[in-house]
Short mmCIF file of C-alpha atoms in Angstrom, two decimals:
data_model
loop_
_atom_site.label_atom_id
_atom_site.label_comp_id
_atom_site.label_asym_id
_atom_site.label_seq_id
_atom_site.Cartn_x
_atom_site.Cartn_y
_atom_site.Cartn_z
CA UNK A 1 110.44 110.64 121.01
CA UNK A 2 107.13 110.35 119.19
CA UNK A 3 104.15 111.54 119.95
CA UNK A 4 100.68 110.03 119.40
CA UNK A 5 100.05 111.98 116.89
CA UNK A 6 103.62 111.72 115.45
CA UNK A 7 103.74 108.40 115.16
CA UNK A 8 100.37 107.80 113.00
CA UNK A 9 101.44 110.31 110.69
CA UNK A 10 104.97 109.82 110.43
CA UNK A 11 104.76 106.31 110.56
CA UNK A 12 102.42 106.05 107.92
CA UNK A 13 100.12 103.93 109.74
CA UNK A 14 96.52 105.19 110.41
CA UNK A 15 94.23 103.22 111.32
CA UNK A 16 90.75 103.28 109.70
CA UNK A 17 87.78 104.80 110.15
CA UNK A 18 85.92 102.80 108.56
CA UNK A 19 83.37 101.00 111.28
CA UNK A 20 83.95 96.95 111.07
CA UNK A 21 80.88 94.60 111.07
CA UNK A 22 81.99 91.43 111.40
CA UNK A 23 84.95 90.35 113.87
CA UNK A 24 85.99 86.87 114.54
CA UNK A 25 84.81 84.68 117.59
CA UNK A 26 87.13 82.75 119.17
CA UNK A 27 85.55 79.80 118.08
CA UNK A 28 86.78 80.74 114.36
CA UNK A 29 90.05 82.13 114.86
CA UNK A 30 91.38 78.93 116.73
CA UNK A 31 88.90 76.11 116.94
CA UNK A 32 89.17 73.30 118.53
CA UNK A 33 92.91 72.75 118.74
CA UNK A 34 95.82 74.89 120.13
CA UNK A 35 97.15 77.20 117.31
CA UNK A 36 100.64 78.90 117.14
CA UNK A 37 100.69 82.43 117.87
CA UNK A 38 101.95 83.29 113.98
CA UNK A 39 98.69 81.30 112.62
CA UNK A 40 96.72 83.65 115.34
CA UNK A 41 98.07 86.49 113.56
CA UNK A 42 98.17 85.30 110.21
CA UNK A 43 94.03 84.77 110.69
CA UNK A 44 93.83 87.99 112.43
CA UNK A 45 95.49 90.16 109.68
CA UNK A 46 94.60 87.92 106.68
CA UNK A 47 91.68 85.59 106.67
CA UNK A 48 89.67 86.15 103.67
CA UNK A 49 86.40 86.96 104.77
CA UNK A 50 87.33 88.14 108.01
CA UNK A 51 91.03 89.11 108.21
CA UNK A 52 91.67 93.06 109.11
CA UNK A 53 92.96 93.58 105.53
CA UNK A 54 90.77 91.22 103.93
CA UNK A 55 87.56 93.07 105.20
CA UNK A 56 89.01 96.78 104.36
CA UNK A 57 88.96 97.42 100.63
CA UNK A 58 90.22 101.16 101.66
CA UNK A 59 93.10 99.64 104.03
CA UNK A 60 95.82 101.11 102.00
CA UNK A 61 94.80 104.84 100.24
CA UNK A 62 95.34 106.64 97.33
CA UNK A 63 96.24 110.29 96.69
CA UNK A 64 94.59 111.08 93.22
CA UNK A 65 97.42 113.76 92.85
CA UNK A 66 100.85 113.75 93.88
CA UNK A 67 102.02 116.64 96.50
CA UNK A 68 103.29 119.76 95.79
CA UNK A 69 105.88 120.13 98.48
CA UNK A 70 107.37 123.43 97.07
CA UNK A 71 103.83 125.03 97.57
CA UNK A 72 103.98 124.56 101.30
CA UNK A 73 105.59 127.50 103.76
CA UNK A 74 106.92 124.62 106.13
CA UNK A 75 106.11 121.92 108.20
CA UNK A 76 102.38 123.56 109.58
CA UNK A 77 101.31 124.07 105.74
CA UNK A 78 102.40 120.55 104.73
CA UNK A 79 100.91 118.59 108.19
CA UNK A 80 97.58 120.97 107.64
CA UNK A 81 97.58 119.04 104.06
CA UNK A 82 97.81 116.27 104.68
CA UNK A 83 95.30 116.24 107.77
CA UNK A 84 92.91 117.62 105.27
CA UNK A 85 94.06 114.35 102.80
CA UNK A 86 93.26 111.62 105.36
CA UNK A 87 89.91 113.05 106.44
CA UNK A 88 88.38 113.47 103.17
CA UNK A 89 89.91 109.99 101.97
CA UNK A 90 88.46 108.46 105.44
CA UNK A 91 90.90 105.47 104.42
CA UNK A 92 93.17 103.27 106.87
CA UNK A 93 96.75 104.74 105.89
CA UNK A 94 99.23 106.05 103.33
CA UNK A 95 102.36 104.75 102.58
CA UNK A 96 105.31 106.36 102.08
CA UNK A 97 105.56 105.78 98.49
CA UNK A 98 101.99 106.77 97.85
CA UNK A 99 102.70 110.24 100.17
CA UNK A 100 105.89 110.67 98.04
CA UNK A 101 105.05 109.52 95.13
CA UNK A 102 106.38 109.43 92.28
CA UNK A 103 109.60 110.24 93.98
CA UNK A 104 109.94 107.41 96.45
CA UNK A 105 109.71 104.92 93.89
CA UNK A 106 111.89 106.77 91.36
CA UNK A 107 114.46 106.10 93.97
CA UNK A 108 113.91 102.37 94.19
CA UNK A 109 114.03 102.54 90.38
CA UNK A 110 117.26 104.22 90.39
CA UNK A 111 118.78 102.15 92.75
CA UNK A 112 117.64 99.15 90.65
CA UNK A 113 119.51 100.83 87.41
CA UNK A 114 122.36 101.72 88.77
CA UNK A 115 123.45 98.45 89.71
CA UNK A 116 121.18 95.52 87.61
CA UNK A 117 122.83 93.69 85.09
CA UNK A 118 121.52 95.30 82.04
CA UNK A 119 122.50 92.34 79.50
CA UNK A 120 120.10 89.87 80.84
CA UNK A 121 116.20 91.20 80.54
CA UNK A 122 114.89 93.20 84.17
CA UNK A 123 112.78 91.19 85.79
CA UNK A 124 111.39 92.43 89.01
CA UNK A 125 108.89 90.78 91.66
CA UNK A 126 106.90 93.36 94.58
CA UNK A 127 105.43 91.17 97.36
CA UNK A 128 102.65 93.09 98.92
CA UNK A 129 102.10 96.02 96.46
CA UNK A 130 99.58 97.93 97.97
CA UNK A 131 97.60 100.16 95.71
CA UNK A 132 100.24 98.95 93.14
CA UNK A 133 101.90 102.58 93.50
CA UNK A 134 105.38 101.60 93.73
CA UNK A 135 104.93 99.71 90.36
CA UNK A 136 103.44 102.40 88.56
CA UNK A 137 106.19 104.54 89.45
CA UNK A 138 109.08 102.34 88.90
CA UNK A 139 107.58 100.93 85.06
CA UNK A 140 107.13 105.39 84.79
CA UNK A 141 110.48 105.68 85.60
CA UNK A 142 111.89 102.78 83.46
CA UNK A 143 110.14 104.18 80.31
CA UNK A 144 111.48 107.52 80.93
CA UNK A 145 115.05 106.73 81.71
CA UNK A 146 115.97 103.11 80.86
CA UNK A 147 117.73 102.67 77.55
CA UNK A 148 114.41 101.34 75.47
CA UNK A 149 115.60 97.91 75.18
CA UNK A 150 115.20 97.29 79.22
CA UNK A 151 111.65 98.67 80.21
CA UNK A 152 110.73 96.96 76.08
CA UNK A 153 111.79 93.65 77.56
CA UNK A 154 111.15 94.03 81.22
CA UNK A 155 108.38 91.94 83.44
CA UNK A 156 107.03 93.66 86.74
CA UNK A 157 105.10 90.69 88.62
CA UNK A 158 103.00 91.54 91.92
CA UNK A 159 102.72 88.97 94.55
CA UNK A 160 99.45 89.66 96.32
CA UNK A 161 97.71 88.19 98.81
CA UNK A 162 95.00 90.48 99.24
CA UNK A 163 92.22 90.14 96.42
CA UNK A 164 90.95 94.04 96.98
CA UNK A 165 94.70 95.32 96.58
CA UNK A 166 95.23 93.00 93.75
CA UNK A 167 92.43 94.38 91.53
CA UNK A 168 93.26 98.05 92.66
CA UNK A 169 97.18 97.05 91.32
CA UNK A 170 95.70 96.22 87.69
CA UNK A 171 94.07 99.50 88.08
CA UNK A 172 96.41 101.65 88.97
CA UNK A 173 99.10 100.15 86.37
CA UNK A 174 96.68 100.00 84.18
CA UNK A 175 96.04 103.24 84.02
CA UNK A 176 99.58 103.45 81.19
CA UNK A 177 98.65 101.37 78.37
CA UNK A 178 102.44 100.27 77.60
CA UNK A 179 103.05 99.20 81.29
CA UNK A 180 100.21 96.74 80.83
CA UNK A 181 101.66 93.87 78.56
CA UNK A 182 104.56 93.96 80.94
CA UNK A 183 102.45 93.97 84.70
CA UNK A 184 100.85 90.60 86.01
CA UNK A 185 99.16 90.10 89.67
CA UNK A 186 99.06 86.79 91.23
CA UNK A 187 96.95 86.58 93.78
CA UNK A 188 98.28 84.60 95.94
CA UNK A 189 100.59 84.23 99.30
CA UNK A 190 104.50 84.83 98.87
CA UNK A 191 105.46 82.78 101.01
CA UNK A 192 103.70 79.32 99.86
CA UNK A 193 106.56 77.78 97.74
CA UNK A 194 103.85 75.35 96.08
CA UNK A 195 101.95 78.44 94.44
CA UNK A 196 105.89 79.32 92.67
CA UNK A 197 106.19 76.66 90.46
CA UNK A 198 109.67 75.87 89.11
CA UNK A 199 113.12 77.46 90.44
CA UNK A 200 113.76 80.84 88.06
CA UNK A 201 117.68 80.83 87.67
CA UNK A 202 117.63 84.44 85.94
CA UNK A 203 118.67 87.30 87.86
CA UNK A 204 115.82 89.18 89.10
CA UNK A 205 114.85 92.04 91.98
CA UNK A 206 112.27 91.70 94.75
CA UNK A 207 110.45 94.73 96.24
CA UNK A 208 109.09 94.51 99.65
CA UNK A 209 108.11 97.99 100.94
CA UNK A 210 106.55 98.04 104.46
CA UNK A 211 105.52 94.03 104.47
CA UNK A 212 107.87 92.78 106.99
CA UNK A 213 106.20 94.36 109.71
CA UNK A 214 102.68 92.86 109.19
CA UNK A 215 104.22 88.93 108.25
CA UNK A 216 102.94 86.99 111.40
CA UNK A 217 105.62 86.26 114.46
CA UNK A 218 106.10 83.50 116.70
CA UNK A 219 106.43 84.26 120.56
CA UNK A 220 108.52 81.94 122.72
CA UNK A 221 108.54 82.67 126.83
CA UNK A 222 110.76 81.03 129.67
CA UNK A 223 110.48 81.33 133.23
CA UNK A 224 113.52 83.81 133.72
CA UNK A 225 116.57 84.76 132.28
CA UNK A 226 118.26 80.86 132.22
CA UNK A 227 115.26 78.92 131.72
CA UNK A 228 114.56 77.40 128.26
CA UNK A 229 112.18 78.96 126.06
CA UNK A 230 108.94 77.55 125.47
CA UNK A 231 106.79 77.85 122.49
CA UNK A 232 103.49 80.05 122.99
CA UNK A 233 100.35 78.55 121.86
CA UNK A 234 96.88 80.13 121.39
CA UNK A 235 93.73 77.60 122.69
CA UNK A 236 89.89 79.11 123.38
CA UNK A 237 88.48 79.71 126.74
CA UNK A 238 85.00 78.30 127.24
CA UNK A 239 82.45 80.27 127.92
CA UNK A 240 85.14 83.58 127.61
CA UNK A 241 85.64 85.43 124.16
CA UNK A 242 89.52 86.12 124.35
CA UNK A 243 91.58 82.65 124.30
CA UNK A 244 94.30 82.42 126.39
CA UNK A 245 98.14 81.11 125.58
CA UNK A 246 99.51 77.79 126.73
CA UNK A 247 103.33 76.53 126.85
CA UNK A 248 104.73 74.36 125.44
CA UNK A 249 108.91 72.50 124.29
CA UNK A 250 110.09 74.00 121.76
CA UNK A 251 109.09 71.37 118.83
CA UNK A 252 108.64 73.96 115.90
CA UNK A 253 110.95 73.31 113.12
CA UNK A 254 110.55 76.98 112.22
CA UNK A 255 110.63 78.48 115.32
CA UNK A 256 114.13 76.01 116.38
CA UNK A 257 115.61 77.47 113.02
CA UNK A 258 115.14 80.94 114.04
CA UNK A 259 116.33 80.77 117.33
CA UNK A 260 119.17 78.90 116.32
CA UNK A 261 119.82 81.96 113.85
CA UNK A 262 119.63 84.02 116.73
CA UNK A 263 122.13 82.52 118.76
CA UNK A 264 124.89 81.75 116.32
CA UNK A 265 127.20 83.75 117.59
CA UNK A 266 127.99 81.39 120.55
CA UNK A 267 131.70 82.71 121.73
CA UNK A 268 129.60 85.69 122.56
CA UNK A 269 126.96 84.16 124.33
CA UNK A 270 129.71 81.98 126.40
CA UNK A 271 131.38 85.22 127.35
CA UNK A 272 128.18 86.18 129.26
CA UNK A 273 126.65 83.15 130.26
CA UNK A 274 128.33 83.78 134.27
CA UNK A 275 127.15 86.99 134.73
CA UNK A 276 123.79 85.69 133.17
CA UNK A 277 123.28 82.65 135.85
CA UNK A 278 124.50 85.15 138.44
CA UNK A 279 122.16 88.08 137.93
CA UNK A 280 119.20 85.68 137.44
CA UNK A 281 119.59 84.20 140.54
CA UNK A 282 119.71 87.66 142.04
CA UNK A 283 116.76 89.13 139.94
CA UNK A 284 114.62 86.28 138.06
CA UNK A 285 111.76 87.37 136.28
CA UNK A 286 110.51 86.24 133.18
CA UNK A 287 111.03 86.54 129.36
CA UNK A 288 109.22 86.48 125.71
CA UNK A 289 111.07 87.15 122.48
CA UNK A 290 109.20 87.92 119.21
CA UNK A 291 110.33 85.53 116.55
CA UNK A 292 110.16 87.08 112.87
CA UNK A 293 109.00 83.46 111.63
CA UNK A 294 106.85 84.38 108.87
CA UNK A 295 109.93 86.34 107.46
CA UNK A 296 112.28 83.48 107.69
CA UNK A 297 109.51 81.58 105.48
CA UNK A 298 109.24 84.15 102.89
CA UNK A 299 112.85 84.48 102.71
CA UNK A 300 113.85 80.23 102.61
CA UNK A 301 111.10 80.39 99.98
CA UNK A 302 112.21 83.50 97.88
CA UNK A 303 115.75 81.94 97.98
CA UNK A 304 114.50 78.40 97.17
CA UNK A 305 112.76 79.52 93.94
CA UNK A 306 114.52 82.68 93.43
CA UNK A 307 118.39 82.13 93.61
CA UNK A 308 119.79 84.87 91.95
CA UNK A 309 117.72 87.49 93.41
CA UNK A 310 118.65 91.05 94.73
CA UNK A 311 116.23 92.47 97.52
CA UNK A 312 115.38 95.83 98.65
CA UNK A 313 113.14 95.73 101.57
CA UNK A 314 111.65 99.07 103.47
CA UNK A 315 110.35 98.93 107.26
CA UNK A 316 110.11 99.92 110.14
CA UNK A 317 113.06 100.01 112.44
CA UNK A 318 111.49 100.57 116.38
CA UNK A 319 108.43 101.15 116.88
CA UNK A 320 106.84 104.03 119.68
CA UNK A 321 104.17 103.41 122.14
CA UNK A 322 104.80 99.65 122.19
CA UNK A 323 102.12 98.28 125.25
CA UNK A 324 103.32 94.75 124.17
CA UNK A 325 105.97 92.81 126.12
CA UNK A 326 108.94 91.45 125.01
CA UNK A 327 111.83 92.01 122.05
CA UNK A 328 110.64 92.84 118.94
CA UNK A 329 107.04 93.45 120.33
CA UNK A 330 103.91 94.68 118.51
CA UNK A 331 101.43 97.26 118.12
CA UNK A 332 98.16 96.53 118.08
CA UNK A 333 95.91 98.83 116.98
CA UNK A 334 92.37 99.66 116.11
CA UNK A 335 89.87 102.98 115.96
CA UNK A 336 86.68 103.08 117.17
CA UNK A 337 84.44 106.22 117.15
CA UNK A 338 86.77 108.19 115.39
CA UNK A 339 88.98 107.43 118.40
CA UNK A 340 92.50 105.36 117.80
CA UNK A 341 93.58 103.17 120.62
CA UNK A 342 96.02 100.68 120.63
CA UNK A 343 95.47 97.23 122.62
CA UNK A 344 97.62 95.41 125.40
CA UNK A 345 96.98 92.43 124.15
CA UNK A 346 97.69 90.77 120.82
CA UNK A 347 94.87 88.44 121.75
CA UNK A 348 92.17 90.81 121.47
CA UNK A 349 92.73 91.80 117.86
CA UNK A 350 90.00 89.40 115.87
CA UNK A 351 89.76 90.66 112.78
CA UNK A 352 89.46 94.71 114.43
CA UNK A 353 93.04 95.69 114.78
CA UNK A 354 96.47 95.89 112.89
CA UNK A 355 99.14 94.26 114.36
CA UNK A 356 102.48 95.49 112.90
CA UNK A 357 105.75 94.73 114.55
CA UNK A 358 109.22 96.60 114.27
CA UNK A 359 111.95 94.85 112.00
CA UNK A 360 114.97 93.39 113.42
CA UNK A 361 117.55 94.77 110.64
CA UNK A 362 120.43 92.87 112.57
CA UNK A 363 118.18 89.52 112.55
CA UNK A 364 117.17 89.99 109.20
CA UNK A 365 120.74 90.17 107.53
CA UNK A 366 121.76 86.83 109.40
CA UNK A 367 118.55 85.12 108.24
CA UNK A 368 118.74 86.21 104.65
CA UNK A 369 122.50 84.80 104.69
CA UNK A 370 121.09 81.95 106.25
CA UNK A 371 118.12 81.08 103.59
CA UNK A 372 121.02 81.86 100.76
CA UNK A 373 123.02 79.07 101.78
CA UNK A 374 125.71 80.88 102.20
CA UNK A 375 125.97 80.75 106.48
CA UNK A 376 124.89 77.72 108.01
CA UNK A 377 123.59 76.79 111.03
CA UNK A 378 126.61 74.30 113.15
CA UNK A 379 124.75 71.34 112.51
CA UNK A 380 124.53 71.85 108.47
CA UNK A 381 128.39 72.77 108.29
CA UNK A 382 128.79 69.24 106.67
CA UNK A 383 126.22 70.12 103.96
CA UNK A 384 127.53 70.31 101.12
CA UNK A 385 125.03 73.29 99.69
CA UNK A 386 126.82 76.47 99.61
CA UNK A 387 125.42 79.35 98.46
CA UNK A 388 126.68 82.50 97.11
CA UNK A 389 128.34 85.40 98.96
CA UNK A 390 126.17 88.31 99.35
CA UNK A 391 126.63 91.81 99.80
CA UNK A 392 124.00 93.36 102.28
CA UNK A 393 123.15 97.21 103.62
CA UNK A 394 121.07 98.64 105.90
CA UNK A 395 120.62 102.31 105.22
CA UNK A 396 118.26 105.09 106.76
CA UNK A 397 115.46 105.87 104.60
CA UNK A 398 117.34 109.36 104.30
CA UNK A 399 120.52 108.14 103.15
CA UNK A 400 119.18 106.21 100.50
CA UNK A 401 117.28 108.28 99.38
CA UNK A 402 119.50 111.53 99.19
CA UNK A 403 122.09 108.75 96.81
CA UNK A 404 119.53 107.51 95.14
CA UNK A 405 115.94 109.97 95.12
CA UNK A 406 115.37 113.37 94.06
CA UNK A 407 115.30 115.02 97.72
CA UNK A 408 114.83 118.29 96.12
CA UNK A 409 111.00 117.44 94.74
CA UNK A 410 109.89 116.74 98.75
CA UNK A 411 111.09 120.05 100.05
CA UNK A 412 108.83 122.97 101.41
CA UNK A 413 110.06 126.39 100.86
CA UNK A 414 111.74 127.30 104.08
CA UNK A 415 113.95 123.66 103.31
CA UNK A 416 111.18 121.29 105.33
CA UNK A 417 111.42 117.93 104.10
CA UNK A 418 109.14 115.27 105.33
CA UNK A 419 110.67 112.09 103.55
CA UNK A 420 114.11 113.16 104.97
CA UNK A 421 113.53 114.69 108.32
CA UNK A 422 110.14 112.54 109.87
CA UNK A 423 110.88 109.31 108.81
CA UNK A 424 113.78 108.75 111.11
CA UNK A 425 112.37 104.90 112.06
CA UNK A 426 112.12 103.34 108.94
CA UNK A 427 115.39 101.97 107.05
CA UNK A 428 115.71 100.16 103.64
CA UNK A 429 117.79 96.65 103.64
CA UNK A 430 119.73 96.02 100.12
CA UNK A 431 121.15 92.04 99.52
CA UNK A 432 122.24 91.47 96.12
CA UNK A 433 124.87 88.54 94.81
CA UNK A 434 128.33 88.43 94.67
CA UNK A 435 127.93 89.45 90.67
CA UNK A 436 126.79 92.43 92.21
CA UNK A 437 129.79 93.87 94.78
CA UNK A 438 131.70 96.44 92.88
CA UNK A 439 128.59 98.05 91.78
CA UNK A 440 127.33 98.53 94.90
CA UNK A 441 130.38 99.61 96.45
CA UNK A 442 129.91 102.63 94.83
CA UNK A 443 127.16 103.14 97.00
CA UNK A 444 129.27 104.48 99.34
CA UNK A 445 129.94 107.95 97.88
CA UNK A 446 131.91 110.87 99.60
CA UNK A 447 128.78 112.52 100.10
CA UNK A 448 127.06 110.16 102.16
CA UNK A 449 126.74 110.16 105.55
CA UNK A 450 128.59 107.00 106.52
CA UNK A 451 126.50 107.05 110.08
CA UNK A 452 123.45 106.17 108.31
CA UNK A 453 125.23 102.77 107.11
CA UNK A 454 123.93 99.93 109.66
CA UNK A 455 124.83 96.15 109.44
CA UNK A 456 127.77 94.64 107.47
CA UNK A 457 129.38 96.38 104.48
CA UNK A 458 130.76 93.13 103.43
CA UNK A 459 130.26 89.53 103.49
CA UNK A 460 129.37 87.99 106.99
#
């Protein structure tokens, strides 16, 4: 289990210290009208003058040097360091590529040559690159290892929503003149397909490294176990500063798609549905799911204007601590006088408080076969779009990056290694096109530890 203290250094997520001066009021977060809960959260996390990341230029940090694991005795020498790191940064969090860097995204680079097509020109997309880290070291690794004629004629394009991270991206890229002619930032929100002009038909790769858990979420609730979910909507309270949640039929074209994603294994469900009836009736009580809505967006818009595109995405797989009711719950937390806390309520986060959910790996390789075309719903089975097959993995962070990484630059002396041994609840998710299957069945080498291969190792 995880500690406290565990999980915000293992996890990667620290909150800030960082005092914040201006929160939301009720009256600006939802207004007049009802809101869904995922435009809650999206104004929570992201409005632009009052958002949590919007009003933190320091809510992602950057180590000025990279870590010298082999210095450290062990586990007390490296945790002592990087204590020391965080307190004279006084930033929100590291990630895991900036703690591991360059390594951890020499590994996403490797991964990315060992199976791209190199006769068409590399062309990769990052949605949500942070301090614009992960670029940096992926374009470093490209120059060094790539045969010239792929990092000459390659394009690196960040997708960022947050103005702040955006400029610290050019920065940090910046910072190699040859990378620069070959890096853009758009500044603007993935998952709007108006801001993505026309469909791109070349092959490409999109990065997304811890963004899943902060995309916004939908929450439906029913009654008790055989009840029909209801949609949860956020409305003010007069005269009280936290609003309050309504119900109402499910009418939410996004939400109805997800659930029906959810359930489309139905000679499962049918198996189960007498026991069900029988031990609600016996012990009722009621029920919210987390819906990963926002990620079902970003992915029917990524496949919309990206068709041929291979994805590696990085999250978190549970999450510890969780106050939050309901599958796929949240944590929501803040810091306040130096103190972290975490809330019981996502309602009470205005602008003060990260709310970052675990990802559903399971979910998320049925919805990206879903926005492919490949596996429809029952009611689009007479479509006549069909997408391509994909080939999709879910691998600890571990295993991927003991086939892929360079384990051996993360170790302490007495064979401590943080990016193997701590980050035991994150995993990376891999989808590439048909074009790609042989190459990454050789994935699968005799030395890797076929436990830490989740999901489907073929087609659905």
């Amino acid at each position: 289990m995880f500690t406290r203290s565990k999980k915000l250094t293992f996890l990667s997520k620290v909150i800030p210290c960082e005092p914040c001066t201006a929160f939301f009021s009720t009256t600006r977060i939802v207004g007049d009208e009802p809101i869904l809960v995922r435009d809650f959260i999206h104004k929570a996390l992201y409005d632009p003058k009052n958002g949590y990341f919007s009003q933190r230029s320091k809510s992602v940090g950057v180590i000025d040097r990279s870590i010298k694991f082999s210095n450290f005795a062990g586990r007390k020498a490296y945790m002592n360091h990087l204590d020391k790191i965080y307190k004279q940064s006084d930033i929100s969090w590291f990630t895991p590529v900036e703690i591991f860097k360059p390594w951890y995204a020499h590994g996403i680079a490797e991964s990315i040559l060992r199976t791209t097509n190199l006769s068409v020109p590399l062309k990769i997309y990052e949605i949500g690159g942070g301090s614009g880290t992960c670029a940096k070291g992926i374009m470093d690794y490209m120059k060094l290892n790539a045969p010239d004629r792929v990092y000459n004629n390659m394009t690196y394009t960040s997708v960022e929503i947050s103005p702040s991270l955006a400029a610290k991206q050019r920065e940090t890229v910046g910072d190699v003149l040859s990378h620069s002619s070959k890096f853009r930032v758009e500044n603007r929100d993935a998952a709007d397909r108006s801001k993505w002009g026309d469909v791109q038909q070349q092959p490409c790769w999109v990065i997304m490294l811890e963004v899943l858990d902060n995309l916004p979420h939908d929450l439906i609730y029913s009654e008790n176990q055989t009840s029909p979910w209801l949609e949860v909507w956020v409305q003010k309270q007069l005269e009280r500063e936290t609003p309050s949640e309504i119900y109402k039929p499910l009418q939410d074209p996004l939400i109805a798609r997800c659930i029906e994603i959810l359930e489309m294994d139905k000679d499962k469900a049918r198996k189960s549905t007498f026991v069900k009836n029988m031990w609600a009736k016996l012990f009722p009580r009621p029920q919210s799911c987390w819906l990963p809505t926002g990620c079902l967006k970003l992915l029917e818009t990524l496949h919309g204007v990206l068709p041929k595109m291979s994805l590696i995405a990085s999250d978190f797989s549970f999450l510890p601590d969780v106050k939050l009711p309901g599958e796929r719950a949240p944590l929501v937390s803040t810091k306040k006088d130096g103190q972290s806390s975490d809330y019981s309520s996502y309602l009470d986060a205005k602008g003060d408080a990260d709310i970052f959910f675990p990802t559903d790996f399971w979910l998320l390789e049925r919805m990206d076969h879903y926005c492919s075309g490949w596996r429809t719903l029952p009611e689009d089975n007479k479509s006549s779009k069909q997408g391509k097959k994909r080939r999709t993995f879910t691998l600890d962070t571990s295993a991927f990056m003991e086939e892929f990484g360079l384990p051996t630059k993360t170790r302490t002396k007495d064979g401590y290694n943080p990016l193997l041994d701590d980050f035991k609840n994150t995993k990376i998710y891999l989808s590439e096109e048909d074009y790609y299957l042989p190459k990454l069945e050789e994935f699968k080498s005799e030395s890797l530890n076929k436990t830490a291969w989740a999901g489907s190792t073929s087609p659905l």
